[in-house]
Amino acid sequence: MRKILVAGNWKMNGSNAMAKELASAVANGFNSSSSVEMAVFPPFPYLNAVAEASAGTALQFGAQDVNENQAGAHTGETSAAMLVDLQCQMVLVGHSERRANYGDSDARVADKFAAALSAGLLPVLCIGESLEEREGGETEAVISRQLDAVLAKTGIDGFAKAVLAYEPVWAIGTGKTASPEQAQEIHAFIRDKLSALDGIIAGQLRILYGGSVKGSNAAELFAQTDIDGGLIGGASLTAEDFLAIYNAVA
Ligand code: PEP
């Protein structure tokens, strides 16, 4: 059985005090023995605060991005080894905001995914189509292209120690959630595509849904056969809203 993962992407929000308080409230607000895991992705400067607040609890955490290089002349960037040094267990790669605004091409995302794996981090690979692509009937082609770039770099074996997050861009931060059926259709497409390469890896892979998930819609979404949790933006910024998602599914 795949364990549900409820993961919160704080994006560029918060402060040191907020990071400590929120991480601590989340860490102490869920039961580590349930079949649901929880993780948060704070901004880089607050990783240490979250490490301290979550020490000794089951709350996992990671960064929102990672550089694909190991070290050297990359001013302003952060390597996978540095994230491990800060006790991160995971890292987001290819979030749509980075793909759209910060030069994360499919190839670069694949390099970041591989860098995370080599350092022993669990990459959470974000994929998804824009509204224009969906309306143009290109959803499956876009998802395939995004997956193929990573497959070309790491092969299917790369997905044995990774998590996928299907995030239709039109549903992120818009309040428009994909219906459980719409999301399930794409999750099944993703699992089928990867199953053709390795049925065991694809069967064990967790595929999260992201896009305006809240306490009120989480249970129905996560009840779908191929939806194994959620990547949550807005509703991860207060412990009450984030734990409501946990409580809806635990
Ligand atoms: C996200 O940022 O990955 C996200 C899904 O945001 P929201 O939940 O606010 O739509």
Coordinates of C-alpha atoms and ligand atoms in Angstrom, one line a residue, residues 7-11 92 95-97 126 165-169 171-176 209-214 230-237 245, ligand 1:
A7 CA 3.2 18.1 1.3
G8 CA 3.1 21.8 1.9
N9 CA 4.9 24.3 -0.5
W10 CA 5.2 27.6 1.4
K11 CA 6.6 29.3 -1.7
L92 CA 10.8 20.0 -5.2
H95 CA 7.5 23.4 -10.0
S96 CA 5.5 25.2 -12.7
E97 CA 6.4 28.6 -11.3
C126 CA 6.3 18.5 -10.5
A165 CA 3.3 15.7 -8.3
Y166 CA 0.7 16.3 -11.1
E167 CA -0.1 20.0 -10.9
P168 CA -2.3 21.4 -13.7
V169 CA -1.0 24.9 -13.9
A171 CA -5.4 24.9 -10.8
I172 CA -2.5 26.3 -8.9
G173 CA -3.5 29.2 -6.6
T174 CA -6.6 29.8 -8.6
G175 CA -9.2 28.1 -6.4
K176 CA -10.1 26.0 -9.5
Y209 CA -2.1 15.9 -7.0
G210 CA -1.6 19.7 -6.6
G211 CA -3.9 22.6 -7.4
S212 CA -6.1 24.3 -4.8
V213 CA -6.3 21.3 -2.5
K214 CA -8.2 22.1 0.8
G230 CA -1.2 16.2 -2.4
L231 CA 1.2 19.1 -2.9
I232 CA -0.5 22.0 -1.2
G233 CA 0.3 25.7 -1.7
G234 CA -2.0 28.2 -0.1
A235 CA -3.6 25.8 2.4
S236 CA -0.2 24.9 3.8
L237 CA 0.4 28.4 5.2
I245 CA -6.2 18.2 5.0
Ligands
PEP1 C1 1.5 24.7 -5.4 O1 2.0 25.8 -5.2 O2 2.2 23.7 -5.7 C2 0.0 24.6 -5.3 C3 -0.6 23.5 -5.6 O3 -0.6 25.7 -4.8 P1 -2.2 25.9 -4.4 O4 -2.5 24.7 -3.4 O5 -2.3 27.2 -3.7 O6 -3.0 25.8 -5.6

